[in-house]
mmCIF file of C-alpha atoms in Angstrom:
data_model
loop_
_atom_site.group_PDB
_atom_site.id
_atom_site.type_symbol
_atom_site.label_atom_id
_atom_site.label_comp_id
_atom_site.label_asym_id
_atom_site.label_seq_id
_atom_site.Cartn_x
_atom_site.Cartn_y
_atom_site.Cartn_z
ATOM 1 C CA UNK Z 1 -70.743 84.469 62.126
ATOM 2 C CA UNK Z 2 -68.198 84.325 59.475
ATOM 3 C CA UNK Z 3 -69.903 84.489 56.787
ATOM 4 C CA UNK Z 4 -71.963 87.978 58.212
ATOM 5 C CA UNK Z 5 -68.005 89.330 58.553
ATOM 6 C CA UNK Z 6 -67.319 88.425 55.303
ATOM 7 C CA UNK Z 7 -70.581 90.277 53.972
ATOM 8 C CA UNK Z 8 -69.590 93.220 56.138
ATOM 9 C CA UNK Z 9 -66.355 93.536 55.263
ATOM 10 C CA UNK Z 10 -67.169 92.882 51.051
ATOM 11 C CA UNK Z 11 -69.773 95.717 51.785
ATOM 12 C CA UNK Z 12 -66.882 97.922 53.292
ATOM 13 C CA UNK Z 13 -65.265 97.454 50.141
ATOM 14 C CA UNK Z 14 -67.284 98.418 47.942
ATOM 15 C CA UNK Z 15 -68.457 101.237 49.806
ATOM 16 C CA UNK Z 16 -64.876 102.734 50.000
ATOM 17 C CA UNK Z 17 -64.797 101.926 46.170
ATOM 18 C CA UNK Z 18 -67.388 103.676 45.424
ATOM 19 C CA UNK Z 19 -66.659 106.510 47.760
ATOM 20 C CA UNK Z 20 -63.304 106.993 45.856
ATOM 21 C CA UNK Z 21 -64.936 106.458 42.573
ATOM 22 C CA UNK Z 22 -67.066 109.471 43.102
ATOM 23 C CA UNK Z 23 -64.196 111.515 44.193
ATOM 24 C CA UNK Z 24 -62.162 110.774 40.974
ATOM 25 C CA UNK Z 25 -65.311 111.611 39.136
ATOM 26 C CA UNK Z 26 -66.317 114.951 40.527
ATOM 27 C CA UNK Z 27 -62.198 116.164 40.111
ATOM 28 C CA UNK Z 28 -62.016 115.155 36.274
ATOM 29 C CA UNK Z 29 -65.479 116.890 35.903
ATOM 30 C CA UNK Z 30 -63.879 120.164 38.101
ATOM 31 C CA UNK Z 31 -60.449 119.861 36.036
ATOM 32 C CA UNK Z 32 -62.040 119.605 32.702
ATOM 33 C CA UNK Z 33 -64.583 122.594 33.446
ATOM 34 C CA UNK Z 34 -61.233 124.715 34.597
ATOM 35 C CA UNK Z 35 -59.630 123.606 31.121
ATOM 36 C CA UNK Z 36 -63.069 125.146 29.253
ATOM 37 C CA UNK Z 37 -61.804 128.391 30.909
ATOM 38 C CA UNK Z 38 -58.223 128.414 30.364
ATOM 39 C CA UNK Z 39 -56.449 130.044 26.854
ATOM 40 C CA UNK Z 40 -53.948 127.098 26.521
ATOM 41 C CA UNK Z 41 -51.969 128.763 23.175
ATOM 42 C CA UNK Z 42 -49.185 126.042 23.749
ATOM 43 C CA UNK Z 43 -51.723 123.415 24.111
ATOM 44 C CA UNK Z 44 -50.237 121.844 26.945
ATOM 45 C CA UNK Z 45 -53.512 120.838 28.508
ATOM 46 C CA UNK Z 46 -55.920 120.444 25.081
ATOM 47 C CA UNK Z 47 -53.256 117.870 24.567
ATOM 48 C CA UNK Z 48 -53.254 115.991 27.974
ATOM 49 C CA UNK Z 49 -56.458 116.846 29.822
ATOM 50 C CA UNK Z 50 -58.721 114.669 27.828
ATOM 51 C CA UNK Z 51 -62.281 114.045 28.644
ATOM 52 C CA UNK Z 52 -62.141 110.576 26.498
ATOM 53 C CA UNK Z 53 -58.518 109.937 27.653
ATOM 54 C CA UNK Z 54 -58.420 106.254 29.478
ATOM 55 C CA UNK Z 55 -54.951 107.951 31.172
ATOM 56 C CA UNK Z 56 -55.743 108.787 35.134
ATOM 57 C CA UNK Z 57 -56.350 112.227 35.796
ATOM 58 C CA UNK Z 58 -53.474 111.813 38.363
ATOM 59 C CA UNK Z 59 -50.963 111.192 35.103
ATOM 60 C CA UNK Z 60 -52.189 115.105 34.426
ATOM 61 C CA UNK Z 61 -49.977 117.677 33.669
ATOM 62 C CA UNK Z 62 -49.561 119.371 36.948
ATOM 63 C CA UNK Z 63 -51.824 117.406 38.869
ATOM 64 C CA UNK Z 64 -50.998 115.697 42.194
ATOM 65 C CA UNK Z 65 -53.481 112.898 43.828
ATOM 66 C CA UNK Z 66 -53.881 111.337 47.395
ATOM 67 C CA UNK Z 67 -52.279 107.424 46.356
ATOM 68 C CA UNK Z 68 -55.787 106.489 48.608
ATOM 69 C CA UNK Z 69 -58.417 107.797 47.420
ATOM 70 C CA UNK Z 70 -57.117 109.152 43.903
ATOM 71 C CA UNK Z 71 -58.432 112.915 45.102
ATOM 72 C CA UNK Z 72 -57.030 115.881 43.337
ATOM 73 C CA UNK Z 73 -54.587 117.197 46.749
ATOM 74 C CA UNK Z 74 -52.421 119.641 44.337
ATOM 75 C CA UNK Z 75 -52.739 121.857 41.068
ATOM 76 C CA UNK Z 76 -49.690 122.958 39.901
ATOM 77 C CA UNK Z 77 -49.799 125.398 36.917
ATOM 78 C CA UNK Z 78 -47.120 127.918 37.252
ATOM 79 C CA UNK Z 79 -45.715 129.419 34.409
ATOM 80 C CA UNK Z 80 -47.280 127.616 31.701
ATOM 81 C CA UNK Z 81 -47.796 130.906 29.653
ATOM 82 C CA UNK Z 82 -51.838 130.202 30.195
ATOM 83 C CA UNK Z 83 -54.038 132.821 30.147
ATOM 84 C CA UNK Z 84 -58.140 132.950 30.803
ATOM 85 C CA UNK Z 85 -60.227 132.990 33.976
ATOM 86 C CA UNK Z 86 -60.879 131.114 37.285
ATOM 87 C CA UNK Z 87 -63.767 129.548 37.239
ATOM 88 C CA UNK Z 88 -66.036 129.230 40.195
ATOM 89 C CA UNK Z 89 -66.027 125.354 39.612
ATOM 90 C CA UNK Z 90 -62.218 125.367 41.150
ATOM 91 C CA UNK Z 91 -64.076 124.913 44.497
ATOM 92 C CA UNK Z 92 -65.410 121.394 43.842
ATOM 93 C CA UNK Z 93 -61.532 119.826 44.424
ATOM 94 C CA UNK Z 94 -62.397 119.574 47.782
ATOM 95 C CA UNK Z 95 -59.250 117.737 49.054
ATOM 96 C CA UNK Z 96 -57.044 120.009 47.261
ATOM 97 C CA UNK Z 97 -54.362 121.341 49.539
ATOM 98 C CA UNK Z 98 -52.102 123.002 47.234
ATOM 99 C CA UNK Z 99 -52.815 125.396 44.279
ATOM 100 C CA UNK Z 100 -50.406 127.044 42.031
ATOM 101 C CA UNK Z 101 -51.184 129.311 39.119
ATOM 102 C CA UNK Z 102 -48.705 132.008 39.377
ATOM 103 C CA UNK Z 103 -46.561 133.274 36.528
ATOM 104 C CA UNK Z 104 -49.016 133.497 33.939
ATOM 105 C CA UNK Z 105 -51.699 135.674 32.800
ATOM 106 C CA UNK Z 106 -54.816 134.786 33.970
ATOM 107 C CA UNK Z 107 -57.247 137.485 34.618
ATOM 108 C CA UNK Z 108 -60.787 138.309 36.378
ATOM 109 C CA UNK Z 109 -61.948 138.410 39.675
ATOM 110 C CA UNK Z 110 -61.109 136.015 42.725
ATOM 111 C CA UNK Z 111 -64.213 133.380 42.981
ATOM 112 C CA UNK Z 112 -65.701 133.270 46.144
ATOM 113 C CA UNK Z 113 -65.623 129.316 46.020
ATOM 114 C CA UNK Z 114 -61.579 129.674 46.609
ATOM 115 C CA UNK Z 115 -63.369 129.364 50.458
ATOM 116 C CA UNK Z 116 -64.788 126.312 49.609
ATOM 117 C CA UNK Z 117 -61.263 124.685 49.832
ATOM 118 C CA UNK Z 118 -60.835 124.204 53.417
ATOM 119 C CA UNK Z 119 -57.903 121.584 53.359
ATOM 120 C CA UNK Z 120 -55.856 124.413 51.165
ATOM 121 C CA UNK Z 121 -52.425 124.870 53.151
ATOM 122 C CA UNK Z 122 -51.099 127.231 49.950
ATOM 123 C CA UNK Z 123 -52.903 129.337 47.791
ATOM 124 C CA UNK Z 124 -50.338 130.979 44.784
ATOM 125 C CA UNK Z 125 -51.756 133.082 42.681
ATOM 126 C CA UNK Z 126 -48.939 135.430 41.811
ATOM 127 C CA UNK Z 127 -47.840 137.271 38.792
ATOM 128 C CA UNK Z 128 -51.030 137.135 37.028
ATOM 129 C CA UNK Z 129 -53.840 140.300 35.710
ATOM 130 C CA UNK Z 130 -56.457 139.538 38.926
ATOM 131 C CA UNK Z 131 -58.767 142.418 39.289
ATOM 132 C CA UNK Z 132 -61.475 142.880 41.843
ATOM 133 C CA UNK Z 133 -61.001 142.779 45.927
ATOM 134 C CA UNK Z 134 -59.648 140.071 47.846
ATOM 135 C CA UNK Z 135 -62.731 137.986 48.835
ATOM 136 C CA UNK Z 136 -63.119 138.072 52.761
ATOM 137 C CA UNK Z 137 -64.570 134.945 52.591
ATOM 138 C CA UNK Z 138 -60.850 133.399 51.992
ATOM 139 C CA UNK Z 139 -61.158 133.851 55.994
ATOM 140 C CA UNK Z 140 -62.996 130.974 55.863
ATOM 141 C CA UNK Z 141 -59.877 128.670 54.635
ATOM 142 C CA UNK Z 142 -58.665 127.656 58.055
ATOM 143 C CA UNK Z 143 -55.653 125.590 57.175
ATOM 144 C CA UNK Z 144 -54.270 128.114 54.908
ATOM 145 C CA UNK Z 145 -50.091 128.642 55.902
ATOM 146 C CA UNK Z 146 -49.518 130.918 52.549
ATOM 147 C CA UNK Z 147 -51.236 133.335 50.511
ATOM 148 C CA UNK Z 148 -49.715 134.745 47.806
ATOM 149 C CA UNK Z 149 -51.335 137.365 45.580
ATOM 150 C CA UNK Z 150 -48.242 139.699 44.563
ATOM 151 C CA UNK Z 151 -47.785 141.471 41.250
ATOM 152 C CA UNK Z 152 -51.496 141.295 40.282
ATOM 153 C CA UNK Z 153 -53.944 144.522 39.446
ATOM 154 C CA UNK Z 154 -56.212 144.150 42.965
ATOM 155 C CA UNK Z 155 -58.128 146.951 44.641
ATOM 156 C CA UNK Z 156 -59.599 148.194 47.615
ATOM 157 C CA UNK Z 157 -58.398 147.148 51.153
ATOM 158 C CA UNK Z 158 -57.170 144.279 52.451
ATOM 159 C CA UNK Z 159 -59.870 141.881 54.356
ATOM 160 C CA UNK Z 160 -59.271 141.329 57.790
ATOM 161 C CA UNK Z 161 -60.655 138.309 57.980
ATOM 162 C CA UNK Z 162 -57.421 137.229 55.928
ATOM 163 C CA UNK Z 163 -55.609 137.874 59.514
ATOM 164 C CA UNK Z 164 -57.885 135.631 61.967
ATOM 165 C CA UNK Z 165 -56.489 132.430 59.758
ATOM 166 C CA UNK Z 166 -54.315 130.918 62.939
ATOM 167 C CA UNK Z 167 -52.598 128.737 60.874
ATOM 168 C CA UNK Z 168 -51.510 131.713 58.377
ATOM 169 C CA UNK Z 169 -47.379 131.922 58.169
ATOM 170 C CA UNK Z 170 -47.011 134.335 55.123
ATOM 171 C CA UNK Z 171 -49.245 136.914 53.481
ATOM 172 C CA UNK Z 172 -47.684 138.359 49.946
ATOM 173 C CA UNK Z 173 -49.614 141.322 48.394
ATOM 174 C CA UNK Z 174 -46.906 143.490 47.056
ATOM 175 C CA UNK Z 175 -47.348 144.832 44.002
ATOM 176 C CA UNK Z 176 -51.024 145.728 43.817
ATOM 177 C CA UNK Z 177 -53.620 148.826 43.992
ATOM 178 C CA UNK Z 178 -54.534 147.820 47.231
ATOM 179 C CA UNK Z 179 -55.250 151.066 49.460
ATOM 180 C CA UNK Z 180 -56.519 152.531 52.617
ATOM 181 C CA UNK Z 181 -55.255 151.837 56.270
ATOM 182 C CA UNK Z 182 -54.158 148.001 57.637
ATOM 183 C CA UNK Z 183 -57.179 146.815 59.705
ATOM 184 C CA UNK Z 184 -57.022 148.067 63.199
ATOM 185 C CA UNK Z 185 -57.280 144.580 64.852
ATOM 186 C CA UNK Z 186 -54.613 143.014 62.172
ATOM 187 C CA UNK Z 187 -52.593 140.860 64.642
ATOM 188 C CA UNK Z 188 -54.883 141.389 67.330
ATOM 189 C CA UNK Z 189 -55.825 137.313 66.804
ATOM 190 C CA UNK Z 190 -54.358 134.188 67.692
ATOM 191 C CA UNK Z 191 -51.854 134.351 64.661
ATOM 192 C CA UNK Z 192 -48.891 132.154 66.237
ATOM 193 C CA UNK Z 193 -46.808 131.275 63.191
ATOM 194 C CA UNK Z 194 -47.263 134.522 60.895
ATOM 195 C CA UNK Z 195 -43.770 135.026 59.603
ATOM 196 C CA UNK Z 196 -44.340 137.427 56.881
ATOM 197 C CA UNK Z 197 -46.078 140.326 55.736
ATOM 198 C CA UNK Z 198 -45.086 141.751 52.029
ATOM 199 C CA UNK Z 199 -47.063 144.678 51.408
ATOM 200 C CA UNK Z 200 -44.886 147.098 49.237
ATOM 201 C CA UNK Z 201 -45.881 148.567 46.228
ATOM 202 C CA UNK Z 202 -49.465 149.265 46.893
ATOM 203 C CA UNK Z 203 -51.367 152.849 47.816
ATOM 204 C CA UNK Z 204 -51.826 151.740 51.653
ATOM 205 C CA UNK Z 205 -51.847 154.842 53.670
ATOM 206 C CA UNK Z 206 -52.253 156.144 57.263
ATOM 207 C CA UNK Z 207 -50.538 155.222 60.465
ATOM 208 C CA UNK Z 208 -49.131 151.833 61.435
ATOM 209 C CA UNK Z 209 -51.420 149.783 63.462
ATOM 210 C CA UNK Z 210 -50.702 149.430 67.271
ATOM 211 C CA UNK Z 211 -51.269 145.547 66.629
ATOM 212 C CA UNK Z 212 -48.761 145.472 64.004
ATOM 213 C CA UNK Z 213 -46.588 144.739 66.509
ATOM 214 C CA UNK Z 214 -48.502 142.084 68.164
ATOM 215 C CA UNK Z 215 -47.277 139.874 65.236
ATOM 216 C CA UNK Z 216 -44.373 138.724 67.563
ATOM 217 C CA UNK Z 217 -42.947 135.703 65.599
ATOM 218 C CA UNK Z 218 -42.214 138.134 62.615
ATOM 219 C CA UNK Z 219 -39.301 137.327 60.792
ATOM 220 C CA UNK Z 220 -40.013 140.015 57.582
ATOM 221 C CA UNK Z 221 -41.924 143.152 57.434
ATOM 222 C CA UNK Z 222 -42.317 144.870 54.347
ATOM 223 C CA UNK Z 223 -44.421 147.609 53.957
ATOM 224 C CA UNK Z 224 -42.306 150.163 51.456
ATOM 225 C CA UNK Z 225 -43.659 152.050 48.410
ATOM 226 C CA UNK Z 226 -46.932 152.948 50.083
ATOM 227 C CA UNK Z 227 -48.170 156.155 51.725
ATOM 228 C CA UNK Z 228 -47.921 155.431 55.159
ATOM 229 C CA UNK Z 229 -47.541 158.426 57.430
ATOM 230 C CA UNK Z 230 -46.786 159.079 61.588
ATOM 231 C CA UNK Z 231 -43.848 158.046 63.257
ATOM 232 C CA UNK Z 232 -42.203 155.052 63.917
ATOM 233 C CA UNK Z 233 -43.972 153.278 66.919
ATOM 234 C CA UNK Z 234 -41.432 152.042 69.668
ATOM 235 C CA UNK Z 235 -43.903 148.973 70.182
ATOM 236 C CA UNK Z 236 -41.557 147.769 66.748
ATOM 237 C CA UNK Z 237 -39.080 146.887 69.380
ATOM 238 C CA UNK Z 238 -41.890 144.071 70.440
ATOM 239 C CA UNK Z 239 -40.785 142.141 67.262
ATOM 240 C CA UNK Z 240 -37.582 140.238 68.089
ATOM 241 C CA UNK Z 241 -37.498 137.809 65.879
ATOM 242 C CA UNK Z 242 -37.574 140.385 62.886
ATOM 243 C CA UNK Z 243 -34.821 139.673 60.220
ATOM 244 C CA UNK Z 244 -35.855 141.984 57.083
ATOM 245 C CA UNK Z 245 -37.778 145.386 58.134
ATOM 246 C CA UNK Z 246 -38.261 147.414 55.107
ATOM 247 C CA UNK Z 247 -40.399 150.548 55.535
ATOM 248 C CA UNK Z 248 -38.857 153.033 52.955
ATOM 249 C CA UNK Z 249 -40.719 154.962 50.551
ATOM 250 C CA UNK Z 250 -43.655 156.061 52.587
ATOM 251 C CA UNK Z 251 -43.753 159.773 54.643
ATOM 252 C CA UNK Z 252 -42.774 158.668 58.035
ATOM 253 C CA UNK Z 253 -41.232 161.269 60.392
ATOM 254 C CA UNK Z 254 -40.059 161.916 63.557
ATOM 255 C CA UNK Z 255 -36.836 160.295 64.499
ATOM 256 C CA UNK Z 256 -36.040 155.954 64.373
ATOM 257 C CA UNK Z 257 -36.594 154.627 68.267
ATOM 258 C CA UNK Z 258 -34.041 153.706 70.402
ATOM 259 C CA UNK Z 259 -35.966 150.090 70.709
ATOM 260 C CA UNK Z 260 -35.352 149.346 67.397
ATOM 261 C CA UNK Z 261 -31.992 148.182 69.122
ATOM 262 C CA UNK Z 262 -34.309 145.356 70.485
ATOM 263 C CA UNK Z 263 -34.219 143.237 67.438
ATOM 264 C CA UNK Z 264 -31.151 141.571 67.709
ATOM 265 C CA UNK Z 265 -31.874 138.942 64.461
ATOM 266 C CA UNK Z 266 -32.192 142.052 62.119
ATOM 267 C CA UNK Z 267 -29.835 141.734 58.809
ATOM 268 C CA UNK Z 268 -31.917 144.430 56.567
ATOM 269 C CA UNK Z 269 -32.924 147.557 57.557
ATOM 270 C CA UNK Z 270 -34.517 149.648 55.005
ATOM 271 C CA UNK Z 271 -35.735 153.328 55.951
ATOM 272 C CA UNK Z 272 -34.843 154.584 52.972
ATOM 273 C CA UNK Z 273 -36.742 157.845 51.247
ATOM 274 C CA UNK Z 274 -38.860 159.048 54.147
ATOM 275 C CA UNK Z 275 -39.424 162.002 56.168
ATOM 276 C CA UNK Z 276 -37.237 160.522 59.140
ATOM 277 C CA UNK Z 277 -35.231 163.174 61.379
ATOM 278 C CA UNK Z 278 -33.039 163.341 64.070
ATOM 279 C CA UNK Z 279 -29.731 161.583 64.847
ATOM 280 C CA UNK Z 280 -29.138 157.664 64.068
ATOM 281 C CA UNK Z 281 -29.682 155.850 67.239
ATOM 282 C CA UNK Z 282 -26.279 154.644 68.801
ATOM 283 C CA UNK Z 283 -27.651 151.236 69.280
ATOM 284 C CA UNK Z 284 -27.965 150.366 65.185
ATOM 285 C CA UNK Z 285 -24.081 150.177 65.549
ATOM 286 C CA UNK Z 286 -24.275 147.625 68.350
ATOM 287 C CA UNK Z 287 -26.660 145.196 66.214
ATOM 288 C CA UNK Z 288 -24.555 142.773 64.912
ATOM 289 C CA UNK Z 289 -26.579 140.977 62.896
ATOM 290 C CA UNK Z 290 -26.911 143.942 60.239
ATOM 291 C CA UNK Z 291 -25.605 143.262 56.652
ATOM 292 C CA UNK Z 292 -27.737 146.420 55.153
ATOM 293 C CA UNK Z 293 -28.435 149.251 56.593
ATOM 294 C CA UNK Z 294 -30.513 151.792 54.038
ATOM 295 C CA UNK Z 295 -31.629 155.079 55.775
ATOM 296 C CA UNK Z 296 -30.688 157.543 52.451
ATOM 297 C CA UNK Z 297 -33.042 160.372 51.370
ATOM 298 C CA UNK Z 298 -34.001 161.207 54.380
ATOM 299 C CA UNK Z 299 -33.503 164.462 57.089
ATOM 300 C CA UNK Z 300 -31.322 162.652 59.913
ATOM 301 C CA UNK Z 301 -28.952 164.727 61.226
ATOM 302 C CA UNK Z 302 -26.221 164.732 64.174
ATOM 303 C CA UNK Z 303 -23.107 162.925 64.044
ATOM 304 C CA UNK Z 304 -21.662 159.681 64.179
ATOM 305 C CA UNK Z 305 -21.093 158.635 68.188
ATOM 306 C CA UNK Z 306 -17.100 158.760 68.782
ATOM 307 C CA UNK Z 307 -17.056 157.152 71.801
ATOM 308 C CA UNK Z 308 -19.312 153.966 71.876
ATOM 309 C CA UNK Z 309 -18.167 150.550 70.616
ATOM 310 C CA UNK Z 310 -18.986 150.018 67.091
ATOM 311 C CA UNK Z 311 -19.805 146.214 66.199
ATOM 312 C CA UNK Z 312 -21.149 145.742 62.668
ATOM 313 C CA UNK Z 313 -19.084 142.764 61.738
ATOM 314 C CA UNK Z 314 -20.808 140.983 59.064
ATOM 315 C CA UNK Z 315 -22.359 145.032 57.481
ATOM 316 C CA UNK Z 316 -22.026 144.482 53.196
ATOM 317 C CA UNK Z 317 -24.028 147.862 52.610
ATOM 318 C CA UNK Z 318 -24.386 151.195 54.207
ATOM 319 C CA UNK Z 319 -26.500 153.775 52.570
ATOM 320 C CA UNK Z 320 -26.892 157.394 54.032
ATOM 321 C CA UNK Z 321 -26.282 159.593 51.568
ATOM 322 C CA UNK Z 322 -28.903 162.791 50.744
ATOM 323 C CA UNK Z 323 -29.266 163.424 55.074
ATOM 324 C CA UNK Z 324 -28.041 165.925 56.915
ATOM 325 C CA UNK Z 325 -25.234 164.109 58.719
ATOM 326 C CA UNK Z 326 -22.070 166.023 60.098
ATOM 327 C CA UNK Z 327 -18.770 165.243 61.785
ATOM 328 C CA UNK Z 328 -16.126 162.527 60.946
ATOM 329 C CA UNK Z 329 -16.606 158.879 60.106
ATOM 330 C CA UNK Z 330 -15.639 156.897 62.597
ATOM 331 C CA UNK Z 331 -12.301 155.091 62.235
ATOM 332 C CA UNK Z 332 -14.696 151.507 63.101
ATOM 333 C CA UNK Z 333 -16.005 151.903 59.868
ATOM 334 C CA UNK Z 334 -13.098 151.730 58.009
ATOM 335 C CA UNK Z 335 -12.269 148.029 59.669
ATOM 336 C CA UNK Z 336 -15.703 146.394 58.104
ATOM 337 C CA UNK Z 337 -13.539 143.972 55.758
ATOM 338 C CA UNK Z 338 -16.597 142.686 54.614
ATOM 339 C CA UNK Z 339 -18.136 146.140 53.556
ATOM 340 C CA UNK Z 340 -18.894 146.194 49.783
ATOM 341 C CA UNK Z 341 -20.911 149.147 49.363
ATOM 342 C CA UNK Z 342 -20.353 152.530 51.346
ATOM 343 C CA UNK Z 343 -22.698 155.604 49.948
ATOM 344 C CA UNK Z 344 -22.444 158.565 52.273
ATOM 345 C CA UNK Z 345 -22.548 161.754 49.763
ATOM 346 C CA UNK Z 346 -24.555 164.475 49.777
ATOM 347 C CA UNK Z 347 -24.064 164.904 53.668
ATOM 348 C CA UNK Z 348 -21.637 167.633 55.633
ATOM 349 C CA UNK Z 349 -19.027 164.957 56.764
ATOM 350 C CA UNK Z 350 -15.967 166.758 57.852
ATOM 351 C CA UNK Z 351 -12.062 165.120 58.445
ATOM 352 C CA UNK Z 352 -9.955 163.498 56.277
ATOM 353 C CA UNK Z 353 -10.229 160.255 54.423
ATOM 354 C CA UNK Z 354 -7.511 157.929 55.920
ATOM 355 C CA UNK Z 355 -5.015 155.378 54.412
ATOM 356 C CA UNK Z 356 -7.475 152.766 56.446
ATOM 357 C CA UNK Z 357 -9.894 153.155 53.758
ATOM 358 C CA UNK Z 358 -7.531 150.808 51.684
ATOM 359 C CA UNK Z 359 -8.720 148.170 54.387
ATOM 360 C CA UNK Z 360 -12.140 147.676 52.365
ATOM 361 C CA UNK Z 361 -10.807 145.173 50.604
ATOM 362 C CA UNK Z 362 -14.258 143.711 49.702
ATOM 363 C CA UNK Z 363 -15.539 147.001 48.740
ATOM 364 C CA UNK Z 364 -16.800 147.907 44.958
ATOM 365 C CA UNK Z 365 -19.109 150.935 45.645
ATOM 366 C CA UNK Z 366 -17.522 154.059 47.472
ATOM 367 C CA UNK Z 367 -19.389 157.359 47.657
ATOM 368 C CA UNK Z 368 -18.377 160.138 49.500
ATOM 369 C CA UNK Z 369 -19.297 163.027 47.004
ATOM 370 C CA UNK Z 370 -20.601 166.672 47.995
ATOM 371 C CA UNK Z 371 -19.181 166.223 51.644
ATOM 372 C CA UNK Z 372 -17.151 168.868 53.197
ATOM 373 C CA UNK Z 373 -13.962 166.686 53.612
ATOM 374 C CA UNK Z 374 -10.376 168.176 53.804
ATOM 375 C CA UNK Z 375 -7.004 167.366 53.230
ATOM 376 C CA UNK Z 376 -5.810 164.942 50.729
ATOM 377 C CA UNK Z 377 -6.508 161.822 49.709
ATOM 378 C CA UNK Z 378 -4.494 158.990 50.530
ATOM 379 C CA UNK Z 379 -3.647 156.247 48.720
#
């Protein structure tokens, strides 16, 4: 009976060796076929990825193993100045969990084998010449927590299979030539932990989703520098644990909803350069979480509330200039110690500035230009 354990558990062995054995083999053969595709003009890797090499492939420059099994779990290449293509190959490192190739100049399409990875928790591919669409197959990867794609040359709309990932917390595709309208259903899916959603500085267009604002553990939203159009949906009061909203740049119109006063976490709000009309809500002055409030270039109009209690105590930046705005500044505004920036010209602003304007003590910016204050200025 002991001796049949023995034989069993010797077998074991070498089953597990040779299990781990063909692991390490079929990474070095993946890692050296992604070197044959790489421009490497520092010769970082010609000089430590080395077919003949006796060194481990976990010694690699930039690669990370399980201490197990000796798999390939991580590829870090960020900002190595390499250039090249991604070849199709990558999707043999079938424990990898973590890939990093951002900050350098790699170029071609997306492989469809990026799918193949389906223990990949981060996949960083920013700051790079990517053409092509964003495979929808990248669906597929259902461990994936963040995808990051920014500052990169990709085209056409954005897949929404990328938004039935559960386990997705941050989606980054600013910068792009991404266009046409967010996929109807976009948080319509079990999408618990999405925090983030960076999609300025593409050509995205049309009106904001209704299940936008399904997204309810949001914590940024940033959808600027596109061409979105319609109003501002009062569902955006649904997304309370918002922090950083930036919308600016786009044609939106119509006036900013009261509920916006819901999200009581907010520290950025960025409406900036719209078509946006009407007065400012009262309740943006009662949301004390604000350190920037950006709502220049736009059409708003009416005047500051005189009677309502102002609390903005931690605001560092106010920005309304080129609006319509009329009346006097509120004396409130003048007691934000912490105020550093105040840009409010171009409006019809009537009154005096008072000697309480000397209370800014923090402030380096002031702006009240092409206004139609009186009186004199006091010192």
């Amino acid at each position: 009976m002991a001796r049949n354990s023995f034989i069993f558990a010797v077998s074991l062995l070498l089953l597990l060796n040779g299990f781990t054995f063909c692991l390490y083999t079929k990474d070095k053969f993946a890692l050296l076929a992604i070197k044959t595709n790489i421009i490497d003009h520092s010769g970082i890797l010609a000089n430590n990825w080395s077919a003949v090499s006796n060194a481990s492939i976990c010694t690699w420059i930039g690669v990370s193993c399980d201490l197990n099994n000796q798999s390939v779990t991580a590829l870090n290449l960020s900002g190595m100045g390499l250039a090249g293509t991604v070849t199709p190959v990558i999707g043999n490192l079938s424990s990898l969990n973590s890939l990093d190739i951002s900050y350098n100049n790699f170029s071609g399409s997306l492989p469809e084998e990026l799918s193949h990875l389906h223990h990949l928790q981060q996949l960083l591919l920013s700051n790079n010449s990517f053409t092509g669409t964003i495979p929808a197959s990248l669906g597929n990867i259902t461990k994936l927590e963040i995808l990051h794609l920014s500052f990169n040359q990709l085209t056409r709309s954005v897949p929404a299979t990328i938004f039935n990932i559960s386990s997705l917390k941050e989606i980054h595709l600013t910068a792009n030539n991404l266009y046409g309208s967010l996929p109807m259903d976009i948080c319509s899916h079990y999408v618990p932990k999405l925090e983030g959603i960076f999609l300025s500085l593409n050509r995205f267009e049309g009106k904001f989703p209704p299940s936008l604002f399904k997204c309810r553990e949001l914590q940024s939203l940033s959808l600027s520098f596109n061409e979105f159009s319609g109003s501002i949906p009062i569902e955006i009061g649904n997304l309370t644990m918002l922090k950083r909203l930036f919308l600016g740049h786009n044609n939106l119109e119509g006036e900013i909803p009261e509920e916006i006063g819901n999200l009581k976490l907010l520290e950025i709000l960025n409406i900036r350069n719209s078509l946006l009309t009407g007065p400012i809500p009262n309740v943006i002055f009662n949301m004390s979480s604000l350190k920037k409030i950006d709502l220049e270039e736009n059409k708003l109009a009416g005047s500051f509330p005189m009677d309502i209690h102002y609390n903005l105590p931690v605001l560092e930046e106010l920005y309304l200039y080129e609006n319509q705005l009329k009346g006097q500044i509120p004396s409130y505004l003048w007691d934000c110690k912490g105020l550093k920036i105040l840009s409010m010209f171009e409006n019809k602003f009537t009154g005096s500035i008072p000697k309480k304007v000397g209370n800014l003590t923090s402030l380096k910016t002031l702006d009240l230009s092409h206004n139609d204050f009186t009186g004199t200025f006091q010192t």
